[in-house]
Amino acid sequence: MSCPDCVSGSIHEGTPKGKVITFANLPTYATGDESANKVIVIGCDIFGWNFVNSRLLADEYAARGFRVLLPDLFDGYELPQWTLSSRDPVNDTPSFFQRVIARPFSLGVLVPFVLRNPHATQTAKFSGIVKQLRQDNPSVKIGLVGFCWGGRYAITSNSEFDATVAAHPSLVSFPSELNKITKPISFALAETDPDYNEARGIETEKKLKARGFTDFEVVVYRGVKHGWTLRCNMADQEKKEARDKALEQVVSWFEKYLS
């Protein structure tokens, strides 16, 4: 997760419609019908649960009939949104400020971020969310969509959910962690990604098929980089179309497996 694309992108415009609650002892952005029997949990990227892009995306899922929970997985220690605030609006390249200050700052906090958020602790938080949801409603269907950092948990915590989606996952111990997959899983991968790219997607297909697992799909998006699902330049029509297609991929997957 030390690639520049992990800490690059654009801030999206809009006002989140949900509310902040405490769920499973975690501050959580909640949106959508509270009585819905289909719940999507979002595993956020390093920008955390306060990131406006993540909240706006949660609202888009909610508008499709899901209850959506975006928990604070990092105890408030997340990359500040201002590191994305300065970009060239024409070609979406980093501004001088972002190249000289924001990006070095972002990359500098990645190591302590990883140390503060060990895998076991993150896994326990997802387990707590699932436990609370099933206690509240034993018939609930629960999906996890994870982005970048959170994408890994769509793989490693897959068995606790009814279905998961891994969007440009990072820090995956490949291929060993694929063995943790027992429930339906969808992969949304960028053509350009230093970690989970098209080649790894092909290997993922081979590994899963080799053990007889069939409830999966791997979709590779052309013309985009790691992180496009959350942080693409919405003024770039090609990238926005890829982002919108990824949104539909998530919705379609959960409509199929959370029904």
XYZ file of C-alpha atoms in Angstrom:
259
model
C 0.000 0.000 0.000
C 3.002 2.305 -0.336
C 2.247 3.161 -3.968
C 1.544 6.817 -4.796
C -1.903 5.862 -6.139
C -2.888 4.723 -2.642
C -2.643 8.326 -1.477
C -3.721 10.132 -4.654
C -7.006 11.187 -6.164
C -9.779 13.745 -6.176
C -12.368 14.879 -3.658
C -15.961 14.474 -4.815
C -18.679 17.073 -4.435
C -21.854 16.492 -2.463
C -23.374 16.394 1.002
C -23.691 13.025 2.760
C -27.264 12.128 3.712
C -26.659 9.638 6.517
C -25.974 9.994 10.216
C -23.268 9.099 12.694
C -24.090 6.349 15.173
C -22.211 3.956 17.418
C -22.392 0.400 16.142
C -20.527 -2.557 17.623
C -18.697 0.015 19.773
C -17.387 1.809 16.685
C -18.250 5.300 15.423
C -20.107 4.555 12.199
C -21.595 6.463 9.292
C -25.004 4.856 8.695
C -27.250 5.483 5.735
C -30.259 3.849 4.127
C -33.345 2.069 5.423
C -32.636 0.834 8.955
C -35.202 -1.949 8.497
C -33.601 -3.273 5.306
C -32.714 -6.954 5.440
C -29.699 -6.410 3.190
C -26.711 -4.641 4.748
C -23.503 -3.498 3.107
C -20.497 -2.893 5.354
C -17.792 -0.725 3.804
C -14.153 -1.470 4.526
C -12.630 1.948 3.922
C -9.270 2.886 2.483
C -6.583 4.773 4.405
C -8.627 7.992 4.237
C -11.055 6.446 6.693
C -14.708 6.717 7.549
C -14.744 10.542 7.509
C -13.721 10.689 3.850
C -16.539 12.426 1.989
C -16.079 10.242 -1.112
C -16.720 7.106 0.940
C -19.809 8.590 2.552
C -21.228 9.725 -0.768
C -20.642 6.261 -2.220
C -22.376 4.740 0.807
C -25.376 6.943 0.040
C -25.407 5.673 -3.540
C -25.555 2.084 -2.311
C -28.302 3.043 0.140
C -30.359 4.558 -2.674
C -30.446 1.078 -4.222
C -32.238 -0.431 -1.236
C -29.437 -1.402 1.146
C -28.675 -0.356 4.671
C -25.041 0.750 4.637
C -22.540 0.968 7.492
C -19.192 2.734 7.156
C -17.325 2.133 10.440
C -14.262 3.864 11.845
C -11.744 1.043 11.615
C -8.722 3.159 12.525
C -9.706 4.772 15.846
C -9.576 8.193 14.242
C -6.045 7.767 12.869
C -6.589 8.254 9.150
C -5.000 10.165 6.306
C -6.375 13.736 6.238
C -8.530 14.701 3.289
C -6.473 17.830 2.611
C -3.752 15.695 1.062
C -6.073 15.229 -1.924
C -7.235 18.830 -2.162
C -4.752 20.255 -4.656
C -4.844 18.879 -8.196
C -4.738 20.288 -11.698
C -8.435 20.367 -12.707
C -7.636 19.939 -16.402
C -5.483 16.806 -16.485
C -5.904 15.554 -12.897
C -2.167 15.651 -12.200
C -0.803 16.519 -8.752
C -0.231 20.199 -8.118
C 3.115 21.521 -6.903
C 1.715 21.560 -3.352
C 0.661 17.951 -3.563
C 3.961 16.782 -5.048
C 6.155 18.650 -2.568
C 4.114 18.489 0.642
C 0.975 16.362 0.524
C 2.258 13.205 -1.135
C 5.503 12.933 0.904
C 3.449 13.491 4.055
C 0.992 10.792 2.999
C 3.664 8.230 2.206
C 5.422 9.078 5.471
C 2.425 8.107 7.591
C 1.815 4.762 5.877
C 4.269 2.742 7.968
C 2.988 3.984 11.347
C -0.560 3.560 10.022
C 0.049 -0.113 9.285
C 1.669 -0.615 12.693
C -1.284 1.014 14.465
C -3.790 -1.175 12.645
C -2.612 -4.792 12.759
C -4.522 -7.411 10.829
C -5.849 -9.186 13.922
C -7.319 -5.978 15.327
C -8.985 -5.086 12.031
C -10.376 -8.596 11.682
C -11.859 -8.424 15.174
C -13.664 -5.189 14.307
C -15.301 -6.751 11.264
C -16.253 -9.784 13.354
C -17.845 -7.519 15.948
C -19.916 -5.738 13.316
C -21.189 -9.011 11.867
C -21.978 -10.365 15.334
C -23.973 -7.263 16.250
C -25.916 -7.304 12.979
C -26.869 -10.964 13.382
C -27.844 -10.443 17.006
C -30.118 -7.584 15.997
C -31.645 -9.523 13.096
C -30.856 -13.246 12.706
C -32.190 -13.280 9.132
C -30.100 -10.352 7.907
C -27.885 -10.769 4.847
C -24.538 -8.997 5.105
C -22.050 -8.013 2.438
C -18.631 -6.409 2.742
C -17.147 -4.180 0.067
C -13.561 -3.232 0.774
C -11.401 -0.644 -0.953
C -7.586 -0.743 -1.024
C -6.786 -1.360 2.678
C -10.317 -2.632 3.254
C -10.165 -4.781 0.142
C -7.872 -7.248 1.863
C -10.582 -7.978 4.430
C -13.084 -8.761 1.694
C -10.732 -11.706 1.157
C -9.539 -12.639 4.648
C -12.890 -12.051 6.407
C -14.944 -13.332 3.480
C -16.284 -16.361 5.354
C -17.984 -14.202 7.996
C -20.155 -12.440 5.426
C -22.739 -13.697 2.954
C -20.788 -12.171 0.070
C -17.917 -9.736 -0.419
C -16.382 -7.435 -3.019
C -12.656 -6.652 -3.091
C -11.923 -3.401 -4.925
C -8.230 -2.910 -5.767
C -7.164 -4.725 -2.557
C -3.740 -4.060 -1.050
C -1.356 -5.868 1.297
C -2.834 -9.257 0.411
C -0.620 -12.231 1.252
C -0.970 -13.831 -2.152
C -1.875 -16.550 -2.835
C -2.174 -17.993 0.692
C -4.983 -15.688 1.818
C -7.174 -16.837 -1.063
C -7.668 -20.010 0.968
C -9.817 -18.005 3.372
C -12.449 -17.474 0.680
C -15.520 -19.657 1.158
C -18.375 -17.295 0.239
C -19.182 -15.499 -3.028
C -16.584 -12.852 -3.871
C -16.218 -10.314 -6.653
C -12.956 -8.569 -7.560
C -12.874 -5.077 -9.114
C -9.343 -4.495 -10.387
C -7.595 -1.645 -12.174
C -5.602 -2.215 -15.320
C -2.768 -0.239 -13.706
C -2.055 -1.354 -10.156
C 1.320 -2.100 -8.537
C -0.258 -4.789 -6.375
C -3.494 -6.518 -7.393
C -3.447 -5.973 -11.160
C -4.771 -7.923 -14.141
C -2.011 -10.530 -13.968
C -2.820 -11.242 -10.343
C -6.500 -11.335 -11.230
C -5.766 -14.085 -13.746
C -3.799 -15.997 -11.114
C -6.683 -15.531 -8.674
C -9.068 -17.137 -11.152
C -6.709 -20.072 -11.616
C -6.212 -20.604 -7.885
C -9.914 -20.485 -7.041
C -10.926 -22.737 -9.925
C -8.188 -25.211 -8.992
C -9.884 -25.896 -5.669
C -13.340 -26.106 -7.228
C -14.594 -22.722 -6.076
C -16.981 -21.124 -8.571
C -18.856 -18.317 -6.775
C -16.526 -15.546 -7.860
C -15.844 -13.059 -10.621
C -12.832 -10.965 -11.592
C -13.473 -7.726 -13.486
C -10.589 -5.619 -14.805
C -11.209 -1.970 -15.693
C -9.220 -0.407 -18.515
C -7.780 3.084 -18.427
C -7.831 3.467 -14.639
C -5.367 3.166 -11.778
C -5.475 1.777 -8.274
C -8.018 3.688 -6.178
C -10.302 4.790 -9.020
C -13.497 3.465 -7.419
C -13.260 5.995 -4.578
C -10.981 8.774 -5.756
C -11.267 9.166 -9.525
C -11.564 12.556 -11.181
C -15.321 12.787 -11.796
C -14.715 15.389 -14.523
C -12.867 12.766 -16.569
C -15.684 10.978 -18.391
C -13.728 7.791 -19.076
C -12.710 7.398 -15.450
C -16.174 8.309 -14.181
C -17.720 5.667 -16.435
C -15.320 3.067 -15.032
C -16.162 4.215 -11.516
C -19.897 3.981 -12.243
C -19.500 0.503 -13.723
C -17.674 -0.601 -10.582
C -20.550 0.769 -8.506
C -22.984 -1.312 -10.564
C -20.727 -4.340 -10.137
C -21.001 -4.015 -6.360
C -24.754 -3.445 -6.401
C -25.413 -6.333 -8.797
C -23.265 -8.716 -6.767
C -25.062 -7.937 -3.548
C -28.505 -7.945 -5.168
C -27.700 -11.476 -6.306
C -26.216 -12.857 -3.109
C -27.949 -10.898 -0.341
C -31.485 -11.628 -1.551
